[in-house]
Short mmCIF file of C-alpha atoms in Angstrom, two decimals:
data_model
loop_
_atom_site.label_atom_id
_atom_site.label_comp_id
_atom_site.label_asym_id
_atom_site.label_seq_id
_atom_site.Cartn_x
_atom_site.Cartn_y
_atom_site.Cartn_z
CA MET A 512 27.04 104.36 97.06
CA ASP A 513 28.91 102.45 94.42
CA ASP A 514 29.26 105.35 92.05
CA ASN A 515 31.64 107.25 94.34
CA VAL A 516 30.04 110.57 93.70
CA GLY A 517 32.33 112.21 96.20
CA ALA A 518 35.60 110.64 95.08
CA TYR A 519 38.48 113.11 95.08
CA ASP A 520 40.43 113.06 91.87
CA PRO A 521 43.47 115.35 91.69
CA ASN A 522 43.35 115.16 87.89
CA GLU A 523 39.94 116.75 88.01
CA ASP A 524 41.51 120.02 89.17
CA ASN A 525 41.75 121.10 85.54
CA ASN A 526 38.00 120.92 85.25
CA ASN A 527 36.69 123.57 87.64
CA ILE A 528 33.15 123.42 86.33
CA LYS A 529 32.83 119.75 87.24
CA GLU A 530 34.27 120.46 90.67
CA GLN A 531 31.86 123.35 91.27
CA GLU A 532 28.93 121.13 90.33
CA ARG A 533 30.06 118.33 92.60
CA LEU A 534 30.96 120.34 95.69
CA LEU A 535 29.40 123.07 97.80
CA PRO A 536 31.19 126.45 97.67
CA ILE A 537 34.24 126.48 99.92
CA ALA A 538 33.49 130.03 101.09
CA ASN A 539 30.16 128.85 102.52
CA VAL A 540 31.77 125.79 104.09
CA GLY A 541 34.33 128.02 105.79
CA ARG A 542 31.69 130.50 106.93
CA ILE A 543 29.52 127.80 108.52
CA MET A 544 32.54 126.18 110.17
CA LYS A 545 33.62 129.57 111.53
CA GLN A 546 30.27 129.95 113.30
CA SER A 547 31.06 126.87 115.41
CA LEU A 548 34.53 128.07 116.39
CA PRO A 549 35.76 130.56 118.99
CA THR A 550 36.53 133.98 117.51
CA ASN A 551 40.30 133.56 117.76
CA ALA A 552 40.33 130.10 116.15
CA LYS A 553 41.52 129.44 112.60
CA ILE A 554 40.63 126.86 109.98
CA SER A 555 43.24 125.43 107.64
CA LYS A 556 42.52 125.26 103.90
CA GLU A 557 42.88 121.49 104.19
CA ALA A 558 40.17 121.35 106.89
CA LYS A 559 37.77 123.39 104.74
CA GLU A 560 38.38 121.19 101.72
CA THR A 561 38.00 118.03 103.80
CA MET A 562 34.68 119.28 105.15
CA GLN A 563 33.62 120.43 101.69
CA GLU A 564 34.15 116.91 100.38
CA CYS A 565 32.44 115.38 103.38
CA VAL A 566 29.27 117.49 103.33
CA SER A 567 28.84 117.03 99.58
CA GLU A 568 29.09 113.29 100.05
CA PHE A 569 26.65 113.51 102.97
CA ILE A 570 24.07 115.12 100.67
CA SER A 571 24.66 112.51 97.97
CA PHE A 572 24.44 109.69 100.48
CA VAL A 573 21.14 110.81 102.00
CA THR A 574 19.62 111.74 98.62
CA SER A 575 20.51 108.33 97.23
CA GLU A 576 18.56 106.63 100.02
CA ALA A 577 15.58 108.99 99.62
CA SER A 578 15.63 108.40 95.86
CA GLU A 579 15.54 104.64 96.36
CA LYS A 580 12.45 104.99 98.54
CA CYS A 581 10.71 107.08 95.88
CA ARG A 582 11.65 104.58 93.18
CA LYS A 583 10.19 101.67 95.18
CA GLU A 584 7.00 103.63 95.80
CA ARG A 585 6.82 104.68 92.14
CA ARG A 586 6.96 108.38 92.96
CA LYS A 587 8.87 110.90 90.89
CA THR A 588 9.26 113.70 93.42
CA VAL A 589 11.51 113.54 96.46
CA ASN A 590 9.96 115.50 99.34
CA GLY A 591 11.03 116.58 102.82
CA ASP A 592 9.61 113.46 104.47
CA ASP A 593 11.74 111.28 102.20
CA VAL A 594 14.86 113.15 103.32
CA CYS A 595 13.88 112.70 106.99
CA TRP A 596 13.17 109.02 106.40
CA ALA A 597 16.56 108.59 104.68
CA LEU A 598 18.36 110.21 107.62
CA GLU A 599 16.71 107.71 109.96
CA ALA A 600 17.34 104.75 107.67
CA LEU A 601 21.05 105.60 107.44
CA GLY A 602 21.46 105.79 111.20
CA PHE A 603 21.21 109.55 111.65
CA ASP A 604 18.36 109.03 114.09
CA ASP A 605 19.26 112.03 116.20
CA TYR A 606 19.30 114.27 113.15
CA SER A 607 15.86 113.29 111.95
CA GLY A 608 14.15 114.65 115.09
CA PRO A 609 15.32 118.27 114.74
CA ILE A 610 14.93 118.08 110.96
CA ARG A 611 11.32 116.85 111.25
CA ARG A 612 10.62 119.74 113.60
CA TYR A 613 12.17 122.08 111.05
CA LEU A 614 10.01 120.57 108.31
CA HIS A 615 6.87 120.96 110.42
CA ARG A 616 7.73 124.61 111.11
CA TYR A 617 8.53 125.16 107.42
CA ARG A 618 5.14 123.78 106.37
CA GLU A 619 3.33 125.93 108.92
CA LEU A 620 5.07 129.03 107.57
CA GLU A 621 4.23 128.05 103.99
CA VAL A 622 0.53 127.70 104.89
CA GLU A 623 0.67 131.05 106.69
CA ARG A 624 2.30 132.69 103.69
CA THR A 625 -0.31 131.25 101.33
CA ASN A 626 -3.10 132.56 103.56
CA GLN A 627 -1.52 136.02 103.72
CA ASP A 628 -1.20 136.09 99.93
CA ARG A 629 -4.85 135.11 99.61
CA VAL A 630 -5.93 137.88 102.01
CA ARG A 631 -3.80 140.40 100.11
CA ASP A 632 -5.33 139.33 96.79
CA ASN A 633 -8.84 139.62 98.21
CA GLU A 634 -8.12 143.11 99.55
CA ARG A 635 -6.75 144.16 96.18
CA GLU A 636 -9.88 142.91 94.42
CA ALA A 637 -12.23 144.63 96.89
CA MET B 1109 17.51 137.02 104.50
CA ASP B 1110 21.19 137.95 104.77
CA ASP B 1111 21.32 136.11 108.07
CA GLU B 1112 19.87 133.04 106.43
CA GLN B 1113 22.43 133.21 103.60
CA GLU B 1114 25.21 133.39 106.19
CA ARG B 1115 23.86 130.42 108.10
CA LEU B 1116 22.95 128.02 105.29
CA PHE B 1117 24.47 126.58 102.12
CA PRO B 1118 23.14 128.00 98.84
CA ILE B 1119 19.99 126.09 97.92
CA ALA B 1120 20.94 126.00 94.22
CA ASN B 1121 24.15 124.11 95.01
CA VAL B 1122 22.36 121.72 97.35
CA GLY B 1123 19.76 121.03 94.67
CA ARG B 1124 22.46 120.47 92.04
CA ILE B 1125 24.23 117.84 94.15
CA MET B 1126 20.92 116.11 94.90
CA LYS B 1127 20.01 116.14 91.20
CA GLN B 1128 23.22 114.31 90.27
CA ILE B 1129 22.11 111.34 92.37
CA LEU B 1130 18.55 111.10 91.10
CA PRO B 1131 17.33 109.48 87.89
CA PRO B 1132 16.91 112.02 85.06
CA THR B 1133 13.12 111.87 85.29
CA ALA B 1134 13.00 112.44 89.06
CA LYS B 1135 12.09 115.75 90.66
CA ILE B 1136 12.99 117.38 93.96
CA SER B 1137 10.46 119.45 95.87
CA LYS B 1138 11.47 122.84 97.25
CA GLU B 1139 10.87 121.54 100.77
CA ALA B 1140 13.21 118.58 100.17
CA LYS B 1141 15.98 120.95 99.08
CA GLN B 1142 15.40 123.16 102.10
CA THR B 1143 15.32 120.17 104.44
CA MET B 1144 18.63 118.96 103.01
CA GLN B 1145 20.04 122.48 103.15
CA GLU B 1146 19.23 122.65 106.85
CA SER B 1147 20.54 119.15 107.48
CA ALA B 1148 23.85 119.68 105.67
CA THR B 1149 24.44 122.92 107.55
CA GLU B 1150 23.74 121.21 110.87
CA PHE B 1151 26.10 118.38 109.92
CA VAL B 1152 28.98 120.80 109.28
CA SER B 1153 28.35 122.76 112.49
CA PHE B 1154 28.12 119.57 114.50
CA VAL B 1155 31.39 118.07 113.24
CA THR B 1156 33.24 121.40 113.42
CA ALA B 1157 32.16 121.98 117.02
CA GLU B 1158 33.63 118.62 118.01
CA ALA B 1159 36.89 119.29 116.12
CA SER B 1160 37.05 122.74 117.73
CA ASP B 1161 36.69 121.21 121.17
CA LYS B 1162 39.68 118.95 120.51
CA CYS B 1163 41.79 121.91 119.37
CA HIS B 1164 40.76 123.89 122.43
CA LYS B 1165 41.76 121.06 124.77
CA GLU B 1166 45.11 120.72 123.01
CA ASN B 1167 45.69 124.50 123.08
CA ARG B 1168 45.79 124.73 119.30
CA LYS B 1169 44.23 127.57 117.35
CA THR B 1170 43.99 125.98 113.91
CA VAL B 1171 41.57 123.21 112.97
CA ASN B 1172 43.10 120.87 110.38
CA GLY B 1173 41.96 117.90 108.31
CA ASP B 1174 42.98 115.37 110.95
CA ASP B 1175 40.75 117.11 113.49
CA ILE B 1176 37.79 116.73 111.13
CA CYS B 1177 38.55 113.01 110.72
CA TRP B 1178 38.86 112.59 114.47
CA ALA B 1179 35.57 114.42 115.05
CA LEU B 1180 33.74 112.23 112.53
CA SER B 1181 35.03 109.12 114.24
CA THR B 1182 34.23 110.38 117.74
CA LEU B 1183 30.68 111.28 116.75
CA GLY B 1184 30.08 107.77 115.46
CA PHE B 1185 30.51 108.44 111.75
CA ASP B 1186 33.21 105.77 111.55
CA ASN B 1187 32.58 104.89 107.92
CA TYR B 1188 32.83 108.56 107.04
CA ALA B 1189 36.08 108.93 108.95
CA GLU B 1190 37.73 106.02 107.12
CA ALA B 1191 36.73 107.40 103.74
CA ILE B 1192 37.81 110.93 104.63
CA VAL B 1193 41.20 109.72 105.89
CA ARG B 1194 41.74 108.20 102.46
CA TYR B 1195 40.63 111.46 100.85
CA LEU B 1196 42.94 113.48 103.10
CA TYR B 1197 45.91 111.26 102.28
CA LYS B 1198 45.24 111.66 98.57
CA TYR B 1199 44.65 115.40 98.98
CA ARG B 1200 48.02 115.81 100.68
CA GLN B 1201 49.74 113.82 97.95
CA ALA B 1202 48.20 116.07 95.32
CA GLU B 1203 49.19 119.20 97.26
CA ARG B 1204 52.76 117.94 97.60
CA LEU B 1205 52.89 117.13 93.92
CA LYS B 1206 51.64 120.63 93.11
CA ALA B 1207 54.27 122.17 95.40
CA ASN B 1208 57.02 120.12 93.77
CA GLN B 1209 55.87 121.13 90.29
CA ASN B 1210 55.86 124.77 91.34
CA LYS B 1211 59.44 124.37 92.51
CA GLY B 1212 60.29 122.95 89.10
CA ASN B 1213 60.81 119.52 90.59
CA SER B 1214 58.41 117.12 88.90
CA THR B 1215 59.42 114.00 90.87
CA PRO B 1216 57.11 113.55 93.86
CA ASP B 1217 58.51 112.77 97.28
CA ASN B 1218 58.16 109.06 97.94
CA HIS B 1219 58.24 109.49 101.69
CA GLU B 1220 54.63 110.47 102.06
CA GLU B 1221 53.35 111.47 105.44
CA GLU B 1222 50.16 109.69 106.32
CA SER B 1223 47.33 111.36 108.14
CA ASN B 1224 48.00 111.69 111.88
CA TYR B 1225 44.54 110.30 112.44
CA ARG B 1226 45.62 106.92 111.14
CA SER B 1227 49.32 106.67 111.81
CA GLY B 1228 49.91 108.78 114.88
CA GLY B 1229 52.02 111.15 112.83
CA GLN B 1230 54.64 108.59 111.84
CA HIS B 1231 56.14 108.58 108.38
CA GLY B 1232 55.28 105.70 106.14
CA ARG B 1233 55.52 104.68 102.52
CA GLN B 1234 52.53 103.63 100.55
CA THR B 1235 53.03 102.40 97.03
CA GLU B 1236 49.46 102.34 95.83
CA LEU B 1237 46.96 105.15 96.10
CA PRO B 1238 44.20 104.74 98.63
CA ILE B 1239 40.82 103.88 97.18
CA PRO B 1240 38.59 106.89 96.54
CA LEU B 1241 35.94 108.24 98.85
CA GLU B 1242 33.12 105.80 99.31
CA PHE B 1243 30.58 105.59 102.09
CA ARG B 1244 28.86 102.40 103.08
CA VAL B 1245 25.44 102.17 104.62
CA MET B 1246 25.73 102.30 108.38
CA GLU B 1247 23.81 100.06 110.69
CA ARG B 1248 21.09 101.88 112.59
CA GLY B 1249 22.51 103.42 115.71
CA ASP B 1250 26.12 103.25 114.53
CA ASN B 1251 26.36 106.95 115.16
CA SER B 1252 24.53 106.81 118.44
CA GLN B 1253 26.64 109.58 119.93
CA ALA B 1254 25.43 112.01 117.31
CA ARG B 1255 23.46 114.69 119.08
CA PRO B 1256 22.70 117.70 116.91
CA SER B 1257 21.21 120.71 118.62
#
């Protein structure tokens, strides 16, 4: 990751649009962090911003690897399998298992939804 | 759907960050965005849970940046932790500078406090800024302790 997509630049504070494009919303970061904490626990602003930086870089890091795979295979579209492969390639082996299961479940639901739409269309035509 | 919005990062933002990395001609499937959305959410939960555990053991109620760095390191994301420590140091410098400017004092404090993660809470001076956030490719199995649910 030579391009330092996630580099923190204090001078960039003036440019909120750039910052919003580069990072995930801090409210969402805080909300997701809160779900992992006991009800009486608190999260400092610094912790939220550190995690915000970290998760944005995580996405960039994994996407970069998936993109490289697509480039080598002369494909233009990054798909779910590429993301899973990238997680494995970067050492997130234990992540790729649950994520592959998620992907499998997602695809099953998509097929189900398509079938339901088809049935609905047929009923409408009848 | 509301539950899902609570639990996951907005897919538009995830897609935007992914797009910045890809060549201009490349495309991202909806399933790739959703896979990444799920993965990023799991990553945050996973690291936070570890940081929370540390705070609980130390009878502290507030999770701070150092706890996040410690959690990353403990979970095997050593390269992440190093980069985030540098980020945290720079973040604190910027915050201090902002506070000084608000006070009407534009000269920053030279006695910067380094991240507890790295220095054990001791004060130290650092003349040059730490290099910006940069992750290196990890060897397979570097984060072998990582066990997402």
